[in-house]
Amino acid sequence: MPAPAVHCRYIGEWVATKYRWGPAVDQAEREALLTYTANCPNETLAFVRAS
């Protein structure tokens, strides 16, 4: 993980990339993402689904 100051941005980009390309998210990854983002503000992520 990068420095705590950029966790929210990093995780946001990670999630947008997952949505764009469609790889699976297992339970352990999902739980880690929820833990890391527990204190992040809600944010709208823009992405274009890959074809």
XYZ file of N, CA and C in Angstrom:
153
model
N 0.848 -1.187 0.000
C 0.000 0.000 0.000
C 0.887 1.242 0.000
N 0.425 2.280 -0.664
C 1.150 3.544 -0.640
C 0.969 4.241 0.712
N 1.523 5.408 0.826
C 1.422 6.190 2.065
C -0.042 6.407 2.448
N -0.352 6.417 3.753
C -1.734 6.598 4.203
C -2.426 7.826 3.613
N -1.690 8.865 3.330
C -2.287 10.094 2.801
C -2.957 9.882 1.440
N -2.572 8.837 0.731
C -3.139 8.605 -0.602
C -3.899 7.281 -0.711
N -4.185 6.620 0.420
C -4.920 5.350 0.390
C -6.242 5.469 -0.363
N -7.027 6.488 -0.051
C -8.354 6.615 -0.664
C -8.248 6.743 -2.183
N -7.346 7.564 -2.637
C -7.157 7.741 -4.086
C -6.697 6.432 -4.733
N -5.729 5.784 -4.098
C -5.180 4.534 -4.622
C -6.273 3.468 -4.737
N -7.047 3.285 -3.673
C -8.110 2.286 -3.680
C -9.185 2.654 -4.704
N -9.497 3.940 -4.824
C -10.460 4.381 -5.830
C -10.012 4.013 -7.231
N -8.752 4.234 -7.527
C -8.212 3.884 -8.841
C -8.220 2.368 -9.032
N -7.921 1.631 -7.969
C -7.926 0.165 -8.007
C -9.326 -0.342 -8.374
N -10.328 0.188 -7.688
C -11.707 -0.242 -7.925
C -12.161 0.147 -9.339
N -11.825 1.350 -9.778
C -12.190 1.771 -11.135
C -11.553 0.852 -12.173
N -10.317 0.452 -11.933
C -9.638 -0.461 -12.851
C -10.337 -1.816 -12.867
N -10.747 -2.288 -11.700
C -11.477 -3.560 -11.627
C -12.778 -3.474 -12.429
N -13.523 -2.387 -12.259
C -14.770 -2.217 -13.007
C -14.500 -2.125 -14.503
N -13.435 -1.419 -14.868
C -13.130 -1.244 -16.291
C -12.824 -2.569 -16.967
N -11.971 -3.378 -16.364
C -11.495 -4.590 -17.012
C -12.250 -5.848 -16.599
N -12.973 -5.805 -15.475
C -13.827 -6.908 -15.079
C -13.195 -8.116 -14.414
N -11.975 -8.018 -13.842
C -11.452 -9.200 -13.158
C -12.234 -9.470 -11.874
N -12.208 -10.701 -11.451
C -12.943 -11.103 -10.251
C -12.313 -10.506 -8.992
N -13.142 -10.358 -7.981
C -12.690 -9.920 -6.661
C -13.069 -11.019 -5.686
N -12.066 -11.624 -5.035
C -12.397 -12.673 -4.083
C -12.764 -12.058 -2.725
N -13.227 -12.877 -1.823
C -13.715 -12.401 -0.529
C -12.621 -11.684 0.266
N -11.404 -12.207 0.237
C -10.304 -11.583 0.982
C -9.998 -10.186 0.439
N -9.984 -10.033 -0.885
C -9.725 -8.726 -1.484
C -10.862 -7.754 -1.152
N -12.089 -8.227 -1.237
C -13.253 -7.388 -0.920
C -13.175 -6.881 0.519
N -12.864 -7.766 1.452
C -12.758 -7.376 2.859
C -11.623 -6.376 3.077
N -10.498 -6.589 2.394
C -9.378 -5.652 2.516
C -9.762 -4.279 1.974
N -10.436 -4.240 0.827
C -10.859 -2.960 0.251
C -11.815 -2.232 1.191
N -12.748 -2.964 1.777
C -13.692 -2.346 2.718
C -12.968 -1.817 3.959
N -11.988 -2.557 4.438
C -11.217 -2.112 5.610
C -10.431 -0.847 5.296
N -9.715 -0.844 4.172
C -8.894 0.306 3.803
C -9.723 1.553 3.521
N -10.954 1.367 3.053
C -11.768 2.524 2.678
C -12.761 2.947 3.754
N -12.710 2.332 4.905
C -13.672 2.626 5.970
C -13.731 4.116 6.317
N -12.616 4.807 6.229
C -12.578 6.228 6.574
C -12.456 7.144 5.373
N -12.686 6.609 4.185
C -12.608 7.423 2.976
C -13.964 8.079 2.707
N -13.943 9.307 2.185
C -15.215 9.943 1.808
C -15.791 9.245 0.569
N -17.099 9.341 0.410
C -17.714 8.819 -0.809
C -17.221 9.642 -1.982
N -16.965 8.970 -3.079
C -16.447 9.655 -4.247
C -17.000 8.989 -5.495
N -17.312 9.772 -6.508
C -17.766 9.240 -7.778
C -16.548 8.918 -8.625
N -16.521 7.699 -9.146
C -15.413 7.277 -9.992
C -15.906 7.188 -11.424
N -15.149 7.768 -12.336
C -15.492 7.706 -13.750
C -14.586 6.691 -14.433
N -15.174 5.853 -15.275
C -14.402 4.898 -16.026
C -15.172 4.496 -17.273
N -14.479 3.961 -18.226
C -15.102 3.455 -19.444
C -14.851 1.959 -19.460
N -15.915 1.170 -19.561
C -15.780 -0.282 -19.579
C -14.993 -0.695 -20.815
N -13.978 -1.519 -20.617
C -13.186 -2.014 -21.739
C -14.034 -2.975 -22.551
N -13.811 -2.992 -23.840
C -14.617 -3.881 -24.683
C -13.932 -5.172 -24.990
